[in-house]
Amino acid sequence: MSWLTVPPGHYFSINNIPFGIISTPSNTTPRPAVAIGEYVLDLHAFATTSAKGFSQLPDFTQSDVFVSERTLNRFASLGRATHRLVRGYLQEVLSIDTPYPGLLRDNPEARKACLLNTTEDAVQMHLPMEIGDYTDFYAGRNHAFNVGVLFRGRENALQPNYEHLPVGYHGRASSVVVSGTQVRRPRGQVIRSGEGEKVPVFAESGKLDFELELAAFVGRGSELGSCVGVDEAGEYLFGVVVMNDWSARDIQAWEYVPLGPFTSKSFATSISPWVVLMDALEPLRTRPLERGTKVPLLPYLQESNSESVYDIPLTISVKTQSGTHKISQTSSSNLLFSFSQMIAHHTVTGCPLRTGDLLGTGTISGTNTQSMGSLLEMTANGTRKIPLGDSREFRGFLEDGDVVVLTGGCGKAGVGFGECVGEILPAGK
Amino acid sequence: MSWLTVPPGHYFSINNIPFGIISTPSNTTPRPAVAIGEYVLDLHAFATTSAKGFSQLPDFTQSDVFVSERTLNRFASLGRATHRLVRGYLQEVLSIDTPYPGLLRDNPEARKACLLNTTEDAVQMHLPMEIGDYTDFYAGRNHAFNVGVLFRGRENALQPNYEHLPVGYHGRASSVVVSGTQVRRPRGQVIRSGEGEKVPVFAESGKLDFELELAAFVGRGSELGSCVGVDEAGEYLFGVVVMNDWSARDIQAWEYVPLGPFTSKSFATSISPWVVLMDALEPLRTRPLERGTKVPLLPYLQESNSESVYDIPLTISVKTQSGTHKISQTSSSNLLFSFSQMIAHHTVTGCPLRTGDLLGTGTISGTNTQSMGSLLEMTANGTRKIPLGDSREFRGFLEDGDVVVLTGGCGKAGVGFGECVGEILPAGK
């Protein structure tokens, strides 16, 4: 329990303490902060003002990572032990029976200097990290299977490599944006007729889609030529966000052979603004999906902890003029590989990781229409439109003005991500 | 002609003036410089010491971009007009009939402070730019055709989209290294037998290969949601290097379906250290390869300047214990799309470019074994070993200890890239 009022079931309870980058109308410089309920603790102010917030944590000598920094990169680079130390300390500071009542709880001046209310103070969120490389995996086995059935039939749905390694590809870091950023419908090359020589036309995408994912930020980096062991990989992770990897399916279908998706995904990828630290997710650990093959994983991917993924409820809603319609509910346990396995595989040939690298899980889907993570799957590539609740509205793919809201979190645990939101703007001229 | 002695045919003549980042044993801080012949002009020293090197260029008010900067990013971000101004001024300063003799030519103290000799002063080269995103295209039509014939036969060698857009994919920025960096043979998942269910083994790559490419650095960035027109795209370019996109073909063959190459290329990508500015390449412009289809390019890819690529001789040599063996000679004109077309396509859906982004052409090959850009092509995937000169040595793929040397340049024009070198180290334990 915190001495601040936090509604029951709130994802930003004292069990969470997610980190982000904020600004306010009265101080427009982006700066680090943590969230608790509807409040925000400004860590720049906490570290520097008369509060001297970190004075009771002598083991943490690097509190300048929160001062005059516009991203969380420097804090993230300090590693898991420091993240644990700082998060634990902030939990103590915010706890109802805090051992440091004079720091904030009983110190009106310090509270005034450091505490903000997200609504009253019009807190604006920024991209939490400077992203070096963004890698998107394809570890949602149900998603890979659903898409495989659509394009290759049930027998060949999963490719031969699928269960032996976390399939992934390099994404575009420059187009990762923070939740709330509007997404303009892209234009590009699409194929309109299926007969004879394929002739592309230049058109607005008619198959604009979302993809529900989780994504982890890398904390500590690794060296060129060194492989990170799967059981040490957790030490390289900083925290997790929920992600929407927007996709233009018609552009993708034409461009992706043989090197993978390119302009069909690099127009925008949205992430939730608050980074939930790895330690906050520990209580939600569970087992990943079962592999179908009897061939064991190669040793470099064999993880000691069998509870290697997280059981976090995830939802997808679409807001239209008729209201907000929840169209999918699933769990992040629908993965075949863990973040640790992704890191072990990513570095197996010696690729260096850098602080701020972003690792997406790939689309997370259940096995039925109400638990899938993309419209591509839900509507069988637009051929079977889905209803939006009782609104008499239907969707094959997204329409201009649609607002897609992804959420993820466990109210009982008081741990979650907040929202990842994006509105579709009409294509430019 | 320069007042400095530059051997005839040297790629770093006064017509070139490439930019890079240097350090020396006596000053280990990386700093910007230009090369001329075997000399290097330290731009940090030139801008700051008593030389006051930019005092005769009053239109250039940002000479601090060369001061206390460890990359060329700030200079690159200033745009083509400024690159042209500064390069032209440095050509005047270094010219035999310089209008500013007192700056360097007749000023022994300033020469001592600013001029280095690459050998005598043990000049070390660093990565010239901080790379945001690295994109690798596939615009070498002969290469795409040669590889297509190997895997799909002559009739289906080129995919249906190939001549309609510059096919490309996102590469890994963190593993781009400067020429001279040793490359450790990667280990990973490979398939050893072709029968029944494919079962991967964990092994050293037995098919380690090079890829000969050019790559351009982005100067000015573009905004999310905005498309760069193909005829303006040149204004977004900074300069060009020669690149070796090292590839582990056996790891690639297993992992790349359906999302493209991943760990098989992210262990290292080497670039030559000196960035040749776009203006220096202007005299080498030529027409690209002819498209085979009669369907015209979509308007957003139609470039006004028909001489859209560069005719730069390129060579590949392999150094072994028996000597240095030139195994390929080709030209960078073997491309179907230009850098401007790559930028127009890259941004067509709204993907933002950032200063320091790297755009590779893809492997550049001619049509016969002596002009191909990869061993994959030269040896038909290792099945027809090629001789290394008269040495009685043969290669299917690279062996430990091999040193691959890529060069590119036109001696007559006095413009080229210098070397892109990498030695293969044995796999780790």
Coordinates of N, CA and C in Angstrom, one line a residue, chain A residues 5 9 107 148 188 370 408:
Chain A
T5 N -3.1 7.7 -2.9 CA -4.3 6.9 -3.2 C -4.1 6.3 -4.6
G9 N -6.7 -2.5 -8.2 CA -6.6 -3.1 -9.6 C -5.8 -2.2 -10.5
N107 N 6.5 15.7 3.8 CA 7.3 16.9 3.4 C 6.5 17.6 2.3
G148 N 0.2 -18.8 -41.4 CA 0.7 -19.8 -42.3 C -0.5 -20.6 -43.0
G188 N 1.8 3.3 -51.2 CA 2.9 2.6 -51.7 C 2.5 1.7 -52.9
Q370 N -11.6 -14.3 -31.3 CA -11.7 -13.3 -30.2 C -10.4 -13.2 -29.4
G408 N -2.4 -4.0 -21.6 CA -1.8 -5.2 -21.0 C -1.6 -5.0 -19.6

